[in-house]
Coordinates of C-alpha atoms and ligand atoms in Angstrom, one line a residue:
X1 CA 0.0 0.0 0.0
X2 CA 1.1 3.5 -0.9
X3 CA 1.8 6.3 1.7
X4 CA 1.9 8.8 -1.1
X5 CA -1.4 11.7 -0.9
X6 CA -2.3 10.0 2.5
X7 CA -2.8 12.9 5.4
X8 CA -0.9 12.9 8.8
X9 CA -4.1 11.5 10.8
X10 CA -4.1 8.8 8.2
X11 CA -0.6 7.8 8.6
X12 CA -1.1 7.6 12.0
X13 CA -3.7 5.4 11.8
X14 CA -1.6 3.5 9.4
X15 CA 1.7 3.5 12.0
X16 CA -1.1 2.4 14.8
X17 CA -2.1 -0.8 13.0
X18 CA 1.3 -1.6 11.8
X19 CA 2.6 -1.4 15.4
X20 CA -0.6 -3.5 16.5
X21 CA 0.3 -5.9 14.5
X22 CA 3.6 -6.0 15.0
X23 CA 5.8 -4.9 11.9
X24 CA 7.6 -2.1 14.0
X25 CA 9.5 -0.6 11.5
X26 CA 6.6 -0.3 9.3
X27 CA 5.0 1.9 12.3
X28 CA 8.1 3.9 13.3
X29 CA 8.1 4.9 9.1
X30 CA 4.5 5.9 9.4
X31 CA 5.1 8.1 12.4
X32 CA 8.0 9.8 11.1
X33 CA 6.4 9.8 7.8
X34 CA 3.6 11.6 9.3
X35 CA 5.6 14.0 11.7
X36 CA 7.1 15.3 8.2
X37 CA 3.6 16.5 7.7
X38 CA 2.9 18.0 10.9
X39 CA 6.0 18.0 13.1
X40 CA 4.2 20.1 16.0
X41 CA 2.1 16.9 16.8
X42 CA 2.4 15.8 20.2
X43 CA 0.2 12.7 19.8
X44 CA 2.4 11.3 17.1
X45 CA 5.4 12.1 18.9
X46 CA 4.0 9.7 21.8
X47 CA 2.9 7.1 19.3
X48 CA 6.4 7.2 17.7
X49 CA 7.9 6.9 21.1
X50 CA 5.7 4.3 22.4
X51 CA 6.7 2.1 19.0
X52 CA 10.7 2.7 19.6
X53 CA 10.4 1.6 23.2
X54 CA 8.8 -1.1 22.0
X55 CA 11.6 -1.8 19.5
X56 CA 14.2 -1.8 22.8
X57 CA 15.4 1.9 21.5
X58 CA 15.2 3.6 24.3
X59 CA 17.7 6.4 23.6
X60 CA 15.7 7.4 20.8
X61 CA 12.5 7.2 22.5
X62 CA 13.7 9.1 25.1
X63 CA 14.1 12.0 22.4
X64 CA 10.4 11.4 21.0
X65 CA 9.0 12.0 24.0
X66 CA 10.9 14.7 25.4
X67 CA 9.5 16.2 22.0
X68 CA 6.2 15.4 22.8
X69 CA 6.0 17.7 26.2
X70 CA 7.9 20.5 24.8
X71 CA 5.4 20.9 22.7
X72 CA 2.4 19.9 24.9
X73 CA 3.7 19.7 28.5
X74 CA 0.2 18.8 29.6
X75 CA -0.8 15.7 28.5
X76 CA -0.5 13.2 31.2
X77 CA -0.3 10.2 29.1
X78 CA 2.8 11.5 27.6
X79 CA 4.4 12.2 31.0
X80 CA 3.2 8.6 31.6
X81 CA 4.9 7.3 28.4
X82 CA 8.3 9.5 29.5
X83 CA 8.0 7.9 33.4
X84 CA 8.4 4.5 31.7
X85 CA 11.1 5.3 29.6
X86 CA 13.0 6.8 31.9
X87 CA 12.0 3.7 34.3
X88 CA 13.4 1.2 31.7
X89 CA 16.9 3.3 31.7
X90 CA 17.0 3.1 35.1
X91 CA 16.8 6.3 35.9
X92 CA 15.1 6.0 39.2
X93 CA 15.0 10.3 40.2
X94 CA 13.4 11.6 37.0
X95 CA 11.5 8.7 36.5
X96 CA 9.5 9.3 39.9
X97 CA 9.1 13.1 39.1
X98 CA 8.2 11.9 35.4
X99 CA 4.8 9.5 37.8
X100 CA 4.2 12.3 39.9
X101 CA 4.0 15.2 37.1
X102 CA 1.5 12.4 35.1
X103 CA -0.5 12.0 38.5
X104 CA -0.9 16.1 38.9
X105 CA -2.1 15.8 35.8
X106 CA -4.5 13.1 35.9
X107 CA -4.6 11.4 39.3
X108 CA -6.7 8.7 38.1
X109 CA -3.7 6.9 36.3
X110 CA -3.2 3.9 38.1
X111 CA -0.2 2.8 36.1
X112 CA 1.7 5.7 37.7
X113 CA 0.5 5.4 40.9
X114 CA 2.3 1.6 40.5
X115 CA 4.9 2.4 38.8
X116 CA 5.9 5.1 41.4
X117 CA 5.1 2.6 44.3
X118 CA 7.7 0.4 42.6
X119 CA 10.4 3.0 42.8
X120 CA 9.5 3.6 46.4
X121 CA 10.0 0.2 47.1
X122 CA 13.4 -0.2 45.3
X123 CA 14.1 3.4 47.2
X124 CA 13.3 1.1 50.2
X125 CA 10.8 3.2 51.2
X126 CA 7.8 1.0 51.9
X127 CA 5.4 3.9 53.6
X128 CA 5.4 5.9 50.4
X129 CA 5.0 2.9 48.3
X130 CA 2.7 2.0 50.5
X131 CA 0.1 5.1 49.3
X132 CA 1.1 5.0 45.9
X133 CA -0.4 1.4 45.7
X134 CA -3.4 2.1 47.6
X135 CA -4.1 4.6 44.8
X136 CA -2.7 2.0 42.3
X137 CA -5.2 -0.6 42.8
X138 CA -8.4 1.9 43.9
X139 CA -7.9 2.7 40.2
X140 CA -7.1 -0.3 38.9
X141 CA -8.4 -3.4 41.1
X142 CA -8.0 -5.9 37.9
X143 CA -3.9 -5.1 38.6
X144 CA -2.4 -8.5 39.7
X145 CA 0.9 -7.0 40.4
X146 CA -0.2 -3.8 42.2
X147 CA -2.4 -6.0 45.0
X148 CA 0.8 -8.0 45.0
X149 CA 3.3 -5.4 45.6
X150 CA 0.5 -3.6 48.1
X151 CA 0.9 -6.7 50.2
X152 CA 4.8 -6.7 50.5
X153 CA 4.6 -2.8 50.9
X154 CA 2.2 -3.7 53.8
X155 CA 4.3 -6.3 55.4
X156 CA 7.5 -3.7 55.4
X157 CA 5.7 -1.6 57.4
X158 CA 4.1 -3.8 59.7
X159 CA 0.3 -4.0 58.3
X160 CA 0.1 -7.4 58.6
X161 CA -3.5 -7.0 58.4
X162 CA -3.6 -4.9 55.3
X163 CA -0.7 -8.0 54.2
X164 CA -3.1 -10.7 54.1
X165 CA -5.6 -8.7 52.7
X166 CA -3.5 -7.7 49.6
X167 CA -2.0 -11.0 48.8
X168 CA -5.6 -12.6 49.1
X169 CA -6.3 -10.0 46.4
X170 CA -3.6 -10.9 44.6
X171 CA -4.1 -14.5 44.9
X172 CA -7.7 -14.4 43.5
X173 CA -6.1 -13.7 39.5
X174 CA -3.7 -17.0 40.3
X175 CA -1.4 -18.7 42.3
X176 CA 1.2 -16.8 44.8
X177 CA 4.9 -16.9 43.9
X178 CA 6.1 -19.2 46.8
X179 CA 7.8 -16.1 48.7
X180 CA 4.6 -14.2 48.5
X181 CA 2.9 -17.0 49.9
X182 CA 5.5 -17.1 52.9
X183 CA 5.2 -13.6 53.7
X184 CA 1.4 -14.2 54.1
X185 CA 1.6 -16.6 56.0
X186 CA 4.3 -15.1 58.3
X187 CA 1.2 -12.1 58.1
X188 CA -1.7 -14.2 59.5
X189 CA 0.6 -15.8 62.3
X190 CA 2.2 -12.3 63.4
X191 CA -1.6 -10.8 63.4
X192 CA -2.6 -13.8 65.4
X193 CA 0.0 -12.9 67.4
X194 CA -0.7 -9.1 67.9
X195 CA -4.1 -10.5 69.2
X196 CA -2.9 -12.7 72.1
X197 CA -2.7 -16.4 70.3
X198 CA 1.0 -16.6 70.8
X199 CA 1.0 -20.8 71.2
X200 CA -1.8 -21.3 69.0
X201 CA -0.4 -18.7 65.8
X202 CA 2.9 -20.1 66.5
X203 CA 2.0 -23.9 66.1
X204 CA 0.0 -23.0 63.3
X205 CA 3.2 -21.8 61.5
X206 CA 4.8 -24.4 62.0
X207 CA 2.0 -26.5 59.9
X208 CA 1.5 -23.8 57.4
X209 CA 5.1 -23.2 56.3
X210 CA 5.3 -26.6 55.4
X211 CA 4.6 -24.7 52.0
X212 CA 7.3 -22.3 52.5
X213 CA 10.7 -22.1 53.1
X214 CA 10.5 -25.1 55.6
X215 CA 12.1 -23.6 58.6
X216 CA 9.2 -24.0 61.1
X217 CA 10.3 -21.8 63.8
X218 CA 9.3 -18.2 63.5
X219 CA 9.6 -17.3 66.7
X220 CA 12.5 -15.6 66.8
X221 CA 11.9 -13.5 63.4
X222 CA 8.4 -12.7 65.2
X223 CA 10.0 -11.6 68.3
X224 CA 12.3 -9.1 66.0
X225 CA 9.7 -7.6 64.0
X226 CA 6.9 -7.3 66.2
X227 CA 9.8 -5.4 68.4
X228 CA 11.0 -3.4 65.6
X229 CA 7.3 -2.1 64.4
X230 CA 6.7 -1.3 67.8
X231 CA 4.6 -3.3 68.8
X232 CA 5.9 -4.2 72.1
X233 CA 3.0 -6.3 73.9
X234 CA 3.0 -9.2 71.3
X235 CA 6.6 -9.3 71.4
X236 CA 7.0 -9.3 75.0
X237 CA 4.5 -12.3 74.4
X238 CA 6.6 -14.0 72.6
X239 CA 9.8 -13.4 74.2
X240 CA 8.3 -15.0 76.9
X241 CA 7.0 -18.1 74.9
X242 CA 11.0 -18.1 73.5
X243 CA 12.7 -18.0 77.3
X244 CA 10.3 -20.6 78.5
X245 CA 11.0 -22.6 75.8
X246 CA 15.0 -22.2 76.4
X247 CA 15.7 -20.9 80.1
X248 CA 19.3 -20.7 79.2
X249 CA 19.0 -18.4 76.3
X250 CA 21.0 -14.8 77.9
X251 CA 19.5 -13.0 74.3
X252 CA 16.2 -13.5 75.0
X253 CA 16.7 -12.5 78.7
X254 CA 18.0 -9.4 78.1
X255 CA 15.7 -9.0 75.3
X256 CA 12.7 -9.3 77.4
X257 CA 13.6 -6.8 79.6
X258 CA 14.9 -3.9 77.0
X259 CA 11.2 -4.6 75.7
X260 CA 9.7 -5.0 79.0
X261 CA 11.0 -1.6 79.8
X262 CA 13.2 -2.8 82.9
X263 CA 16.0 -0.1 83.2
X264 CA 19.1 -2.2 84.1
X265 CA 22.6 -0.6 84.7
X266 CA 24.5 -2.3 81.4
X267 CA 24.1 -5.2 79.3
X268 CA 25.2 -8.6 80.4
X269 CA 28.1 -9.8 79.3
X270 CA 26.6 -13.0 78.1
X271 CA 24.0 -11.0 76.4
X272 CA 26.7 -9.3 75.1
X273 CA 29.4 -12.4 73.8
X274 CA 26.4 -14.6 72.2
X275 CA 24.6 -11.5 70.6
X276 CA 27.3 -10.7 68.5
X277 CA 29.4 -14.1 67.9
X278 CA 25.5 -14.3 66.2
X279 CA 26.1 -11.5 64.3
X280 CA 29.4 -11.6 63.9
X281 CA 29.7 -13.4 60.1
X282 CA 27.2 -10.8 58.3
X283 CA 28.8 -8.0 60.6
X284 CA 30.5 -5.6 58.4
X285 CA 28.1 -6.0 55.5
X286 CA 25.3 -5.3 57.5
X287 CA 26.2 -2.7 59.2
X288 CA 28.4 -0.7 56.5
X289 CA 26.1 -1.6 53.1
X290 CA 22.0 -1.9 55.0
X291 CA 22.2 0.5 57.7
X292 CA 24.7 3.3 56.8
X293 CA 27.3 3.1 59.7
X294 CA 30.2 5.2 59.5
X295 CA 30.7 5.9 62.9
X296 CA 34.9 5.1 62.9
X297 CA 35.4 7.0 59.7
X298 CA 33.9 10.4 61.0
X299 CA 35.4 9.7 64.9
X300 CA 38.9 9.8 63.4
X301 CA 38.2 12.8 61.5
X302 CA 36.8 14.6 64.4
X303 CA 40.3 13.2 66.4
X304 CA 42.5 14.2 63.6
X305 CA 41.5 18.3 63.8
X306 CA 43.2 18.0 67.2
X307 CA 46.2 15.2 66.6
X308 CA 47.7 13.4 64.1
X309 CA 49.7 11.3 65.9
X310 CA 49.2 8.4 68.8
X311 CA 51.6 5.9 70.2
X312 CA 49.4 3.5 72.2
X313 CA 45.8 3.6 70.8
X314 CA 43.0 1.6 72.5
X315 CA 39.8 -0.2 70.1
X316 CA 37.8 -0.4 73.3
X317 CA 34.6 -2.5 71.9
X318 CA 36.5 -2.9 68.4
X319 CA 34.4 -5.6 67.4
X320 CA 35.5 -6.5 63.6
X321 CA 37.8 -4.1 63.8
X322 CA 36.0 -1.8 61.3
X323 CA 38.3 1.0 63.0
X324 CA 41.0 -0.5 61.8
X325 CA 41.6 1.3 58.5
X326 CA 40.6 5.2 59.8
X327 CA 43.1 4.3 62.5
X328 CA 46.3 3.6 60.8
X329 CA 46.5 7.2 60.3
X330 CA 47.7 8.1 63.6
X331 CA 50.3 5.6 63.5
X332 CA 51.5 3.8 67.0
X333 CA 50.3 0.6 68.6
X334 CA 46.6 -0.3 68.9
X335 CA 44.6 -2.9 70.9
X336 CA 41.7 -4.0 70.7
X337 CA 39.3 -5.0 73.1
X338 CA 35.9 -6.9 72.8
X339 CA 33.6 -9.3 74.5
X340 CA 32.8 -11.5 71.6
X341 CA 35.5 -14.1 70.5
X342 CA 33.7 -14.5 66.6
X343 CA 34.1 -10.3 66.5
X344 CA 37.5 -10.7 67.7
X345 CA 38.7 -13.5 65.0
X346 CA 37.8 -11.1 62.1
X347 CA 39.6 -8.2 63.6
X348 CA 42.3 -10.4 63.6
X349 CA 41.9 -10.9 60.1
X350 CA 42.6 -7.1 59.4
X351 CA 46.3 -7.2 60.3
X352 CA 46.3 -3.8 62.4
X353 CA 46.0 -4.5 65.9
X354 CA 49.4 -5.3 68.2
X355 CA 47.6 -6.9 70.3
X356 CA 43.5 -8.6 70.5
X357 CA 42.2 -9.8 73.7
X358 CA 39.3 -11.0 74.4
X359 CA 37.7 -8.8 77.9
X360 CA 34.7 -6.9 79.6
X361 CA 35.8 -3.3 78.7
X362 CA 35.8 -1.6 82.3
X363 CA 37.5 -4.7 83.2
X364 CA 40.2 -4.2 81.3
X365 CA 40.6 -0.2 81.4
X366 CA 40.8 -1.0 85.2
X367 CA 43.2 -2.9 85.2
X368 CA 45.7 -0.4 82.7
X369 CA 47.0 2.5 84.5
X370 CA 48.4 5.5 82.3
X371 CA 48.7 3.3 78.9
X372 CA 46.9 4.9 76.6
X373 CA 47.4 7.9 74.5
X374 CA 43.8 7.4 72.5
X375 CA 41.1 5.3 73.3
X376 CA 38.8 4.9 70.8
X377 CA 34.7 4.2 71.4
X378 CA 32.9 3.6 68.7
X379 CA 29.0 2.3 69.3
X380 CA 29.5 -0.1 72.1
X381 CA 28.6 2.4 75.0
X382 CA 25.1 1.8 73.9
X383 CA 26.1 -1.6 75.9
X384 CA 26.7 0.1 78.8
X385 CA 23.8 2.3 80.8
X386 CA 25.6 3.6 83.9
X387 CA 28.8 5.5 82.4
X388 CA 30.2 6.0 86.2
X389 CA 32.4 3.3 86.3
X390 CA 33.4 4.1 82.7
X391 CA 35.0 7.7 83.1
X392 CA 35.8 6.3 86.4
X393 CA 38.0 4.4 84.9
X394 CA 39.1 6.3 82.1
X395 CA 40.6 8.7 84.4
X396 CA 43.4 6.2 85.5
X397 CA 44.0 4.5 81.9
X398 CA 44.9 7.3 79.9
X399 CA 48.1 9.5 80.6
X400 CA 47.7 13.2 80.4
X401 CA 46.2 14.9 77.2
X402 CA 45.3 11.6 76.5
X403 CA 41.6 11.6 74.4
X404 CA 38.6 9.6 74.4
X405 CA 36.3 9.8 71.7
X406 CA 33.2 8.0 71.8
X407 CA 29.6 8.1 70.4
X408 CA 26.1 7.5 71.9
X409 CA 23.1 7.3 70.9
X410 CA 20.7 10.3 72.5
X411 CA 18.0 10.6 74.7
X412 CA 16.7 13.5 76.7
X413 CA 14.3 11.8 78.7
X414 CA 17.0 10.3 81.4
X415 CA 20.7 10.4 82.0
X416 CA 20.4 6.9 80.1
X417 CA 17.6 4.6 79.2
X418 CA 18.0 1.1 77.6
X419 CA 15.5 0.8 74.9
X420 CA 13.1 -1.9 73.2
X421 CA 16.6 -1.8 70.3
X422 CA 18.6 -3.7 73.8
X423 CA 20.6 -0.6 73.7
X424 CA 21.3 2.3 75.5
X425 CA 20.8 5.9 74.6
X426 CA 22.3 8.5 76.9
X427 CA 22.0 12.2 77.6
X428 CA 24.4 14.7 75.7
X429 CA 24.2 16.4 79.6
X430 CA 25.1 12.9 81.5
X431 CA 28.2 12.7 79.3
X432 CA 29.1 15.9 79.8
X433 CA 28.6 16.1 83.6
X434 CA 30.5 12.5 84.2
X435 CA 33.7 13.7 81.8
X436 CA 33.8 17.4 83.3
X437 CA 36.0 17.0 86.3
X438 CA 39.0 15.1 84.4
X439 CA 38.2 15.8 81.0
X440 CA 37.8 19.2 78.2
X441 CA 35.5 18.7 75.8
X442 CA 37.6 19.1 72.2
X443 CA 34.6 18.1 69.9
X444 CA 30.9 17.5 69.5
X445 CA 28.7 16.3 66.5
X446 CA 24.9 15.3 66.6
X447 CA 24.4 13.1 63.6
X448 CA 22.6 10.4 62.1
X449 CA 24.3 7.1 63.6
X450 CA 22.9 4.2 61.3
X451 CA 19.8 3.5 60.3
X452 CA 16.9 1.1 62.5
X453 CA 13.8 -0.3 60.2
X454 CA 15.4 2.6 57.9
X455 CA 14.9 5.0 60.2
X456 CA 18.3 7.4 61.1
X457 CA 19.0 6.6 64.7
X458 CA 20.4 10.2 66.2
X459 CA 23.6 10.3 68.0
X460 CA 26.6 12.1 69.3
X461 CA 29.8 11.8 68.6
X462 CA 32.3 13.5 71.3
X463 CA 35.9 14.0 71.7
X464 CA 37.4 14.8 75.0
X465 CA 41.1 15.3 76.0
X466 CA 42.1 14.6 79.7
X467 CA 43.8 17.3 82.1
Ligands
SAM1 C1 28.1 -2.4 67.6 S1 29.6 -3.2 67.8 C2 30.8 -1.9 67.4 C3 32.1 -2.4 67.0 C4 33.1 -1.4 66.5 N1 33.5 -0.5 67.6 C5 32.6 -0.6 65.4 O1 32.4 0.6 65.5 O2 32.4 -1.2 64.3 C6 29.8 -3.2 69.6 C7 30.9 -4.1 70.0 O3 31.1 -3.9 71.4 C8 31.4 -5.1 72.0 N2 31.0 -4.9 73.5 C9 29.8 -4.6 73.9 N3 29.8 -4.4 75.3 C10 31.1 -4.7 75.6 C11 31.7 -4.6 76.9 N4 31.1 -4.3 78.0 N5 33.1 -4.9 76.9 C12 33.7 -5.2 75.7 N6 33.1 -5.3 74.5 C13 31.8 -5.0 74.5 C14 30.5 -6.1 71.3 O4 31.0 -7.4 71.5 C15 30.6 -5.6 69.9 O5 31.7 -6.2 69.2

């Protein structure tokens, strides 16, 4: 068939059924065969767009569409068309504004809502993914995918509820992938939970996840997540049903009573050694890559503004020895100190420390008169409630104009307070009050310390010298 006399709107039509059927380059001809003709044509630009995009050119459709809008900027389908473009090159930023300028436009678009609920997710932002989807399947209830991702938005922010609900929705256009199916089922047992049927929704699991990913007890991931979403009751519940269980287990001791709200002077030390020879293995990657922790990095930067150079340094707490590296700059000997042999074995691993040993911090400072120039405190005072015997001991351990520098995490309800987390937040004030008779404050930042459930944790990191 001949293009020759035809009008734009024909070869439109012409590109529209070529595309439909398939023969892309037929359509992507058309279109530009018909943007010849009338080149201001936002429509065509979209359908010429939506055809190269389909043809995996999505530099070029890129181009097409950003013609589109600066010719017509408000049509929200072609903001739509340039969200997904964008969202197939990965270009997370624009893409979102790309959603939100369609949904100004036309807020009944479901596909944006979704497809900015997905970004939110990646963004690991689950409350804001959360809305989007809402709106996502109030517009569009026949969306499989939208229900689906509602329900995992739901679960990440502790709607088990709402979880249940969504992947039933989901569930009623087919089968759930297995790990949807899991997460339900963790939903239903945790909600079961929240409503006082601790033995019964925990047995239950056990028979339900047969389907699953065949571990059968989830009472320790309930006791986490209930804790971390705040919903202390159930998890004091099940912290119960966990130490009854196992009388011997020092975790879920201490557990219960940061959740229980007991106030006790420091953690225990076998809290302390079997907590983080646990954790120990996925240590650094957790802490450094998910939650954001840079505590050593910026300590030895607010240190280095006053000194540059140590001869006996102290890791008190040094755990994996993530210190390791900022503290090579300062030259001299360092030891490090920790509770938890498994911490202590990948410290090792570093190659920096003179000397590891294996001790109860205060313990140890005690028992070191005058022989340290720096001691170094990165996040393991949130182990230790009363700081009395700490600075107590400080006093004695390092020689004159000796620092400390050491972070906390803050509170300003109490001098300290051990919280629902298992660790400690102090007062800036307490701090100060404890270091003032020995020490001069050299240094003070608030900051963000790591993140908790994704949210920042607020700190402060101090640097004191002694006098
Ligand atoms: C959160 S980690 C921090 C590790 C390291 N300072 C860092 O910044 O990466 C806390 C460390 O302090 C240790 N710890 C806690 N309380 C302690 C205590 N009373 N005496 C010695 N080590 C302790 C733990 O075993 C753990 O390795």
């Amino acid at each position: 068939m001949s293009k020759q006399g035809l009008g734009a709107g024909e070869l439109r039509k012409f590109g529209l059924m070529r595309w439909k059927s398939g023969e892309l380059d037929l359509a992507v001809q058309s279109f530009e065969a018909a943007l010849v003709l009338e080149p201001d044509n936002a429509m065509i630009w979209e359908d010429l767009c939506g055809v190269q995009l389909a043809s995996g050119n999505s530099e070029m459709a890129l181009g097409s569409i950003r013609r589109s809008i600066g010719i017509d900027d408000q049509r929200a389908q072609s903001w739509l068309m340039l969200a997904t473009v964008l969202d197939r090159m990965q270009d997370q930023d624009l893409a979102a504004s790309a959603y939100s300028q369609t949904i100004m436009l036309d807020e009944t678009i479901a596909s944006a809502h979704f497809g900015l609920g997905i970004i939110q997710l990646r963004r690991g932002k689950p409350a804001q993914a959360l809305q989007c989807l809402q709106q996502a399947v109030t517009h569009d209830p026949q969306n499989a995918n939208a229900h689906l991702c509602l329900g995992h938005a739901c679960y990440a922010t502790g709607d088990f509820v709402g979880t249940a609900k969504s992947l039933d929705a989901a569930g009623k256009f087919g089968p759930l992938d297995p790990a949807s199916a899991l997460v339900r089922i963790k939903a239903i047992t945790f909600q079961a939970i929240i409503e006082g049927k601790v033995d019964e929704a925990l047995a239950n699991y056990s028979r339900l996840a047969d389907a699953g990913d065949g571990s059968d007890d989830i009472s320790q991931e309930a006791f986490a997540l209930l804790n971390a979403h705040g919903y202390r009751d159930a998890a004091r519940l099940v912290g119960q049903f966990r130490l009854r269980r196992d009388p011997d287990d020092a975790v879920q001791r201490y557990m219960n009573s940061a959740v229980a709200g007991e106030q006790l002077p420091r953690a225990p030390v076998d809290y302390v050694e079997r907590h983080f020879d646990r954790l120990a293995p996925g240590f650094d990657r957790k802490l450094v890559d998910s939650l954001q922790y840079r505590g050593p990095e910026i300590m030895a930067q607010m240190i280095a503004v006053h000194r540059r150079r140590f001869d006996h340094i102290l890791d008190l707490g040094c755990g994996t020895g993530l210190a390791a590296k900022p503290l090579s700059q300062f030259g001299g000997a360092a030891i490090g100190v920790d509770l938890s042999a498994a911490m202590l074995l990948q410290a090792e691993e570093r190659r920096y420390y003179s000397e590891l040993r294996k001790a109860e911090a205060i313990e140890f400072l005690a028992a070191r008169p005058a022989s340290f120039d720096l001691i170094f405190a990165a996040d393991v005072l949130v182990y230790i409630g009363d700081l009395r015997a700490f600075f107590g001991a400080l006093v004695d351990v390092l020689v004159k104009d000796g620092i400390i520098a050491l972070s906390i995490e803050t509170t300003n309800v109490a001098d300290f307070e051990l919280r629902p987390s298992g660790r400690f937040a102090h007062s800036v004030t307490y701090v100060e009050k404890l270091a003032s008779d020995h020490f001069v404050k050299l240094e003070s930042m608030t900051a963000t310390l790591r993140l908790e459930m994704r949210h920042p944790i607020e700190g402060e990191f101090m640097v004191f010298r002694k006098r």
